[in-house]
Short mmCIF file of C-alpha atoms in Angstrom, two decimals:
data_model
loop_
_atom_site.label_atom_id
_atom_site.label_comp_id
_atom_site.label_asym_id
_atom_site.label_seq_id
_atom_site.Cartn_x
_atom_site.Cartn_y
_atom_site.Cartn_z
CA UNK A 1 0.00 0.00 0.00
CA UNK A 2 2.83 2.41 0.83
CA UNK A 3 4.40 1.73 -2.56
CA UNK A 4 1.13 2.60 -4.33
CA UNK A 5 0.80 5.82 -2.32
CA UNK A 6 4.39 6.70 -3.19
CA UNK A 7 3.72 6.27 -6.92
CA UNK A 8 0.46 8.24 -6.71
CA UNK A 9 2.02 11.10 -4.74
CA UNK A 10 4.95 11.36 -7.12
CA UNK A 11 2.64 11.32 -10.14
CA UNK A 12 0.43 14.07 -8.69
CA UNK A 13 3.41 16.28 -7.88
CA UNK A 14 4.76 15.94 -11.41
CA UNK A 15 1.31 16.64 -12.88
CA UNK A 16 0.87 19.74 -10.72
CA UNK A 17 4.32 21.03 -11.70
CA UNK A 18 3.75 20.50 -15.42
CA UNK A 19 0.28 22.04 -15.24
CA UNK A 20 1.63 25.14 -13.48
CA UNK A 21 4.46 25.42 -16.02
CA UNK A 22 2.04 25.24 -18.94
CA UNK A 23 -0.25 27.78 -17.24
CA UNK A 24 2.51 30.35 -16.72
CA UNK A 25 3.91 29.89 -20.22
CA UNK A 26 0.50 30.17 -21.89
CA UNK A 27 -0.50 33.24 -19.83
CA UNK A 28 2.66 35.02 -20.97
CA UNK A 29 1.98 34.13 -24.61
CA UNK A 30 -1.66 35.17 -24.34
CA UNK A 31 -0.68 38.50 -22.77
CA UNK A 32 1.40 39.26 -25.84
CA UNK A 33 -1.56 38.34 -28.04
CA UNK A 34 -3.93 40.56 -26.04
CA UNK A 35 -1.53 43.50 -26.25
CA UNK A 36 -1.24 42.97 -29.99
CA UNK A 37 -5.01 42.78 -30.37
CA UNK A 38 -5.83 45.98 -28.47
CA UNK A 39 -4.21 49.40 -28.56
CA UNK A 40 -1.71 50.21 -25.86
CA UNK A 41 -3.76 53.19 -24.64
CA UNK A 42 -6.85 50.96 -24.24
CA UNK A 43 -5.23 48.03 -22.44
CA UNK A 44 -2.80 48.29 -19.54
CA UNK A 45 -0.44 45.56 -18.37
CA UNK A 46 -2.83 44.55 -15.60
CA UNK A 47 -5.69 44.48 -18.10
CA UNK A 48 -3.74 42.22 -20.44
CA UNK A 49 -2.87 39.95 -17.51
CA UNK A 50 -6.54 39.77 -16.51
CA UNK A 51 -7.69 38.94 -20.05
CA UNK A 52 -4.98 36.29 -20.40
CA UNK A 53 -5.93 34.78 -17.04
CA UNK A 54 -9.54 34.53 -18.18
CA UNK A 55 -8.69 33.14 -21.62
CA UNK A 56 -6.06 30.52 -20.73
CA UNK A 57 -8.16 28.17 -18.50
CA UNK A 58 -10.16 26.96 -21.50
CA UNK A 59 -6.98 25.92 -23.33
CA UNK A 60 -5.49 24.33 -20.22
CA UNK A 61 -8.62 22.28 -19.72
CA UNK A 62 -8.49 21.19 -23.35
CA UNK A 63 -4.90 19.92 -23.10
CA UNK A 64 -5.34 18.30 -19.67
CA UNK A 65 -5.09 14.73 -21.12
CA UNK A 66 -1.81 15.63 -22.85
CA UNK A 67 -0.43 17.12 -19.62
CA UNK A 68 -1.27 13.87 -17.85
CA UNK A 69 0.52 11.88 -20.56
CA UNK A 70 3.66 14.00 -20.20
CA UNK A 71 3.48 13.52 -16.43
CA UNK A 72 3.30 9.76 -16.96
CA UNK A 73 6.39 9.81 -19.18
CA UNK A 74 8.29 11.90 -16.63
CA UNK A 75 7.21 9.57 -13.80
CA UNK A 76 8.24 6.27 -15.34
CA UNK A 77 11.44 7.62 -16.89
CA UNK A 78 12.38 8.88 -13.42
CA UNK A 79 11.53 5.50 -11.86
CA UNK A 80 13.56 3.72 -14.54
CA UNK A 81 16.64 5.91 -14.04
CA UNK A 82 16.62 5.33 -10.29
CA UNK A 83 16.02 1.55 -10.78
CA UNK A 84 12.85 1.79 -8.69
CA UNK A 85 10.98 -0.19 -11.34
CA UNK A 86 13.58 -2.96 -11.04
CA UNK A 87 13.10 -3.03 -7.27
CA UNK A 88 9.33 -3.07 -7.74
CA UNK A 89 9.51 -6.07 -10.05
CA UNK A 90 11.96 -7.81 -7.69
CA UNK A 91 9.38 -7.37 -4.93
CA UNK A 92 6.92 -9.37 -7.04
CA UNK A 93 4.88 -6.51 -8.44
CA UNK A 94 3.73 -6.92 -12.04
CA UNK A 95 3.49 -4.01 -14.47
CA UNK A 96 -0.29 -3.95 -14.20
CA UNK A 97 -0.19 -3.67 -10.41
CA UNK A 98 2.52 -0.99 -10.57
CA UNK A 99 0.37 1.36 -12.64
CA UNK A 100 -2.78 1.00 -10.52
CA UNK A 101 -1.86 3.99 -8.36
CA UNK A 102 -0.97 6.40 -11.24
CA UNK A 103 -4.08 5.33 -13.19
CA UNK A 104 -6.30 5.86 -10.14
CA UNK A 105 -4.69 9.25 -9.44
CA UNK A 106 -5.19 10.28 -13.07
CA UNK A 107 -8.83 9.19 -12.92
CA UNK A 108 -9.41 11.42 -9.89
CA UNK A 109 -7.61 14.27 -11.65
CA UNK A 110 -10.15 13.84 -14.44
CA UNK A 111 -13.04 13.78 -11.97
CA UNK A 112 -11.71 16.93 -10.32
CA UNK A 113 -11.32 18.57 -13.72
CA UNK A 114 -14.92 17.80 -14.72
CA UNK A 115 -16.42 18.70 -11.34
CA UNK A 116 -14.40 21.84 -10.57
CA UNK A 117 -12.41 23.06 -13.56
CA UNK A 118 -15.28 22.69 -16.04
CA UNK A 119 -17.54 25.22 -14.23
CA UNK A 120 -14.53 27.49 -13.66
CA UNK A 121 -13.69 27.43 -17.38
CA UNK A 122 -17.32 28.21 -18.26
CA UNK A 123 -17.32 31.21 -15.90
CA UNK A 124 -13.93 32.51 -17.08
CA UNK A 125 -14.97 32.12 -20.73
CA UNK A 126 -18.12 34.16 -20.13
CA UNK A 127 -16.20 36.85 -18.22
CA UNK A 128 -13.54 37.02 -20.95
CA UNK A 129 -16.12 37.51 -23.71
CA UNK A 130 -17.84 40.26 -21.72
CA UNK A 131 -14.61 42.15 -21.15
CA UNK A 132 -13.58 41.82 -24.80
CA UNK A 133 -16.96 43.20 -25.85
CA UNK A 134 -16.43 46.14 -23.49
CA UNK A 135 -13.01 46.86 -24.99
CA UNK A 136 -14.30 46.57 -28.56
CA UNK A 137 -17.33 48.71 -27.78
CA UNK A 138 -19.88 46.22 -29.05
CA UNK A 139 -23.56 46.79 -28.48
CA UNK A 140 -23.96 44.26 -25.73
CA UNK A 141 -25.88 41.56 -27.55
CA UNK A 142 -26.80 38.73 -25.21
CA UNK A 143 -28.55 35.42 -25.52
CA UNK A 144 -30.11 33.03 -23.02
CA UNK A 145 -32.49 30.11 -22.98
CA UNK A 146 -34.79 29.37 -20.06
CA UNK A 147 -37.95 27.46 -19.36
CA UNK A 148 -39.92 30.60 -20.25
CA UNK A 149 -38.45 30.59 -23.76
CA UNK A 150 -35.68 32.31 -25.68
CA UNK A 151 -34.29 35.69 -24.58
CA UNK A 152 -32.18 38.05 -26.70
CA UNK A 153 -30.88 41.56 -26.18
CA UNK A 154 -29.62 43.89 -28.86
CA UNK A 155 -28.32 47.37 -28.26
CA UNK A 156 -26.68 50.39 -29.81
CA UNK A 157 -26.09 54.04 -28.93
CA UNK A 158 -29.80 54.88 -29.31
CA UNK A 159 -31.10 52.29 -26.87
CA UNK A 160 -31.63 48.63 -26.17
CA UNK A 161 -34.26 46.07 -27.09
CA UNK A 162 -35.08 42.95 -25.10
CA UNK A 163 -36.60 40.15 -27.17
CA UNK A 164 -38.51 37.17 -25.82
CA UNK A 165 -39.75 34.28 -27.95
CA UNK A 166 -41.74 31.22 -27.01
CA UNK A 167 -39.79 29.05 -29.45
CA UNK A 168 -37.53 29.26 -32.48
CA UNK A 169 -36.25 27.29 -35.45
CA UNK A 170 -33.03 25.28 -35.21
CA UNK A 171 -30.61 28.15 -35.89
CA UNK A 172 -32.54 30.88 -34.06
CA UNK A 173 -33.20 33.03 -37.14
CA UNK A 174 -36.98 32.66 -36.97
CA UNK A 175 -38.80 33.30 -33.69
CA UNK A 176 -42.42 32.59 -32.81
CA UNK A 177 -44.72 34.30 -30.27
CA UNK A 178 -42.28 37.20 -30.00
CA UNK A 179 -42.25 40.23 -27.73
CA UNK A 180 -39.95 43.24 -28.27
CA UNK A 181 -39.43 45.72 -25.41
CA UNK A 182 -37.55 48.85 -26.47
CA UNK A 183 -35.75 50.93 -23.82
CA UNK A 184 -34.18 54.36 -23.93
CA UNK A 185 -30.40 54.70 -24.14
CA UNK A 186 -28.72 53.18 -21.11
CA UNK A 187 -29.36 49.89 -19.38
CA UNK A 188 -32.90 48.53 -19.14
CA UNK A 189 -32.76 49.32 -15.41
CA UNK A 190 -31.90 52.97 -16.02
CA UNK A 191 -33.88 53.87 -19.14
CA UNK A 192 -37.64 53.92 -19.42
CA UNK A 193 -39.59 51.58 -21.68
CA UNK A 194 -40.56 53.26 -24.96
CA UNK A 195 -42.76 50.64 -26.59
CA UNK A 196 -43.86 47.05 -26.63
CA UNK A 197 -44.19 45.04 -29.84
CA UNK A 198 -45.80 41.61 -30.08
CA UNK A 199 -45.72 39.48 -33.23
CA UNK A 200 -46.75 35.99 -34.23
CA UNK A 201 -43.37 35.42 -35.93
CA UNK A 202 -40.14 37.31 -36.57
CA UNK A 203 -37.47 36.44 -39.14
CA UNK A 204 -33.91 37.79 -38.91
CA UNK A 205 -32.60 39.33 -42.13
CA UNK A 206 -29.68 41.59 -43.00
CA UNK A 207 -29.75 44.18 -40.25
CA UNK A 208 -33.47 43.88 -39.51
CA UNK A 209 -36.28 41.76 -38.10
CA UNK A 210 -39.24 41.03 -40.37
CA UNK A 211 -42.34 40.70 -38.19
CA UNK A 212 -45.75 39.23 -39.08
CA UNK A 213 -49.12 39.87 -37.39
CA UNK A 214 -47.82 42.73 -35.27
CA UNK A 215 -49.35 44.81 -32.48
CA UNK A 216 -47.51 47.85 -31.08
CA UNK A 217 -48.13 49.61 -27.74
CA UNK A 218 -46.39 52.98 -27.14
CA UNK A 219 -45.54 52.91 -23.43
CA UNK A 220 -44.59 56.57 -23.03
CA UNK A 221 -48.23 57.69 -23.14
CA UNK A 222 -51.02 57.66 -20.54
CA UNK A 223 -53.19 55.03 -22.27
CA UNK A 224 -51.05 52.59 -24.28
CA UNK A 225 -53.99 50.37 -25.27
CA UNK A 226 -55.86 53.28 -26.82
CA UNK A 227 -52.80 54.23 -28.85
CA UNK A 228 -52.00 50.65 -29.92
CA UNK A 229 -52.00 49.81 -33.63
CA UNK A 230 -51.79 46.71 -35.79
CA UNK A 231 -49.64 45.79 -38.78
CA UNK A 232 -49.66 42.71 -40.98
CA UNK A 233 -45.90 43.08 -41.50
CA UNK A 234 -43.29 45.31 -39.92
CA UNK A 235 -39.52 45.70 -40.10
CA UNK A 236 -37.40 46.55 -37.06
CA UNK A 237 -33.68 47.36 -37.10
CA UNK A 238 -31.38 44.74 -35.60
CA UNK A 239 -27.74 44.64 -34.56
CA UNK A 240 -27.84 40.84 -34.30
CA UNK A 241 -26.58 38.49 -36.99
CA UNK A 242 -27.23 34.83 -37.70
CA UNK A 243 -23.65 33.99 -36.74
CA UNK A 244 -23.97 35.74 -33.38
CA UNK A 245 -27.10 33.80 -32.48
CA UNK A 246 -25.66 30.50 -33.68
CA UNK A 247 -22.41 31.05 -31.79
CA UNK A 248 -24.27 32.09 -28.63
CA UNK A 249 -25.94 28.73 -28.12
CA UNK A 250 -23.42 26.69 -30.09
CA UNK A 251 -20.66 26.60 -27.45
CA UNK A 252 -21.37 23.87 -24.89
CA UNK A 253 -18.12 24.70 -23.08
CA UNK A 254 -19.71 27.98 -21.94
CA UNK A 255 -22.27 26.06 -19.84
CA UNK A 256 -21.13 24.48 -16.53
CA UNK A 257 -21.58 20.74 -16.55
CA UNK A 258 -23.89 20.90 -13.52
CA UNK A 259 -26.28 23.12 -15.50
CA UNK A 260 -25.90 21.33 -18.82
CA UNK A 261 -28.77 18.78 -18.48
CA UNK A 262 -31.27 21.55 -17.69
CA UNK A 263 -29.85 23.70 -20.49
CA UNK A 264 -30.27 20.82 -22.96
CA UNK A 265 -33.89 20.45 -21.89
CA UNK A 266 -34.44 24.19 -22.34
CA UNK A 267 -32.92 24.06 -25.82
CA UNK A 268 -35.26 21.22 -26.76
CA UNK A 269 -38.27 23.12 -25.43
CA UNK A 270 -37.22 26.26 -27.33
CA UNK A 271 -36.96 24.31 -30.59
CA UNK A 272 -33.16 24.25 -30.95
CA UNK A 273 -31.02 21.23 -31.70
CA UNK A 274 -29.10 20.24 -28.56
CA UNK A 275 -27.06 17.45 -30.17
CA UNK A 276 -23.70 19.20 -29.77
CA UNK A 277 -24.46 19.83 -26.10
CA UNK A 278 -25.41 16.17 -25.58
CA UNK A 279 -22.14 15.05 -27.19
CA UNK A 280 -20.17 17.48 -25.03
CA UNK A 281 -21.96 16.34 -21.87
CA UNK A 282 -21.23 12.66 -22.56
CA UNK A 283 -17.61 13.43 -23.46
CA UNK A 284 -17.18 15.30 -20.19
CA UNK A 285 -18.49 12.26 -18.31
CA UNK A 286 -16.02 10.07 -20.23
CA UNK A 287 -13.07 12.45 -19.68
CA UNK A 288 -11.75 10.78 -16.46
CA UNK A 289 -11.55 7.44 -18.27
CA UNK A 290 -9.77 9.06 -21.23
CA UNK A 291 -7.25 10.71 -18.92
CA UNK A 292 -6.65 7.37 -17.18
CA UNK A 293 -6.01 5.80 -20.59
CA UNK A 294 -3.28 8.42 -21.22
CA UNK A 295 -1.41 7.04 -18.20
CA UNK A 296 -1.70 3.51 -19.55
CA UNK A 297 -0.42 4.59 -22.97
CA UNK A 298 2.59 6.35 -21.47
CA UNK A 299 3.34 3.42 -19.16
CA UNK A 300 3.15 0.91 -22.00
CA UNK A 301 6.19 2.46 -23.69
CA UNK A 302 8.28 3.71 -20.74
CA UNK A 303 8.02 0.98 -18.07
CA UNK A 304 11.43 -0.33 -19.06
CA UNK A 305 14.96 0.18 -17.78
CA UNK A 306 17.00 2.87 -19.50
CA UNK A 307 19.83 0.37 -20.02
CA UNK A 308 17.74 -1.32 -22.69
CA UNK A 309 18.28 1.75 -24.88
CA UNK A 310 15.94 3.36 -27.42
CA UNK A 311 14.40 5.49 -24.68
CA UNK A 312 13.96 8.43 -27.03
CA UNK A 313 12.20 6.22 -29.57
CA UNK A 314 9.85 4.85 -26.92
CA UNK A 315 8.99 8.36 -25.73
CA UNK A 316 8.31 9.41 -29.31
CA UNK A 317 6.07 6.40 -29.92
CA UNK A 318 4.11 7.06 -26.75
CA UNK A 319 3.62 10.70 -27.70
CA UNK A 320 2.47 9.72 -31.18
CA UNK A 321 0.00 7.22 -29.75
CA UNK A 322 -1.24 9.76 -27.20
CA UNK A 323 -1.70 12.47 -29.82
CA UNK A 324 -3.41 9.89 -32.04
CA UNK A 325 -5.91 9.05 -29.29
CA UNK A 326 -6.45 12.78 -28.69
CA UNK A 327 -7.10 13.34 -32.41
CA UNK A 328 -9.51 10.39 -32.59
CA UNK A 329 -11.42 11.80 -29.61
CA UNK A 330 -11.80 15.20 -31.27
CA UNK A 331 -12.70 13.61 -34.60
CA UNK A 332 -15.35 11.45 -32.92
CA UNK A 333 -16.76 14.59 -31.26
CA UNK A 334 -17.17 16.25 -34.68
CA UNK A 335 -18.84 13.15 -36.11
CA UNK A 336 -21.18 13.01 -33.13
CA UNK A 337 -22.12 16.67 -33.40
CA UNK A 338 -22.82 16.28 -37.11
CA UNK A 339 -25.04 13.28 -36.43
CA UNK A 340 -22.84 10.81 -38.35
CA UNK A 341 -22.45 8.51 -35.34
CA UNK A 342 -24.52 8.06 -32.15
CA UNK A 343 -23.80 10.33 -29.19
CA UNK A 344 -22.74 7.50 -26.88
CA UNK A 345 -20.36 6.08 -29.49
CA UNK A 346 -18.74 9.48 -30.07
CA UNK A 347 -18.15 10.02 -26.36
CA UNK A 348 -17.22 6.59 -25.04
CA UNK A 349 -15.53 4.81 -27.97
CA UNK A 350 -12.24 6.84 -27.88
CA UNK A 351 -11.46 6.16 -24.18
CA UNK A 352 -12.50 2.51 -24.56
CA UNK A 353 -10.22 2.07 -27.58
CA UNK A 354 -7.33 3.83 -25.84
CA UNK A 355 -7.70 1.69 -22.70
CA UNK A 356 -7.89 -1.60 -24.63
CA UNK A 357 -4.93 -0.75 -26.89
CA UNK A 358 -2.71 0.36 -24.01
CA UNK A 359 -3.74 -2.63 -21.89
CA UNK A 360 -2.88 -4.99 -24.75
CA UNK A 361 0.49 -3.29 -25.13
CA UNK A 362 1.23 -3.60 -21.41
CA UNK A 363 0.29 -7.27 -21.33
CA UNK A 364 2.42 -7.99 -24.40
CA UNK A 365 5.57 -6.07 -23.44
CA UNK A 366 5.61 -6.47 -19.64
CA UNK A 367 3.65 -9.53 -18.63
CA UNK A 368 3.49 -11.45 -21.90
#
């Protein structure tokens, strides 16, 4: 038991060190990118550091399996150089038993990543996008889906409009049972409501909404109902685009995993396709198993004494196999989101394949 705890503790320390190194290096690179993207008079050093700190967690979370693989290589190469693997085998431990502790530790790293880092990445991603919009001076377009329907907000220098729809088509460009509330310049909390527009349907075009079966209430008068009027069709200016709406609900990573099941249900009720979110949710559940498979892949090539030679070749082969598994996982995600393969197959096949291949390699090279 003490030997297993020793291996697990050493693996976790190496993983933490590599993760911190990657984080510092990527923050520095992202700071340079942020300073290049914005003018020097708009963005201070502290502002660039803040933007980089909000942007980097998403990338770190994405490469977490590769960080674990590098930690595995560093662990077993260190154990081989100090002959600790030889002592372990001499004590009667097989290769499979020797990797139980690192695999278990990697699995819990994956669980911690999904349970803690996933919501943190979603929050930092949202905060980063908000701050970038503030720097770029965008109109503050927002999007949300709830049980009450679809909510949008578009704004410019003249004022803001809050849009609520009971449901929509798959890409959000046609809304049904729509209400438009137009506010004066400033936030909806500060400015007064100018008018209310209700329509049976609204279609997004180039810079405008085309409404059908419309009723308009001016809300800056004493009797809005008496001043209300009807239109068969009406066009309203819009700062939203099809790409903005599609991108708003098309990023599952922006939703914390704890809220994802309810968000998927809301998307279904609003009429959107939630397939990409379902694939992402299942892949997040499978992530701890995929990270554990990275340890098994690295161990399959490096659980050998350095006196045997070809250490560099073995490290290269393990990296190639690890990157291959990472590529297959991303490729399966794309196939799943496009509907070419079932959701469960897209999420669970890559870790299952990686585990079986690495287990076969371990049994052949170490215990065969």
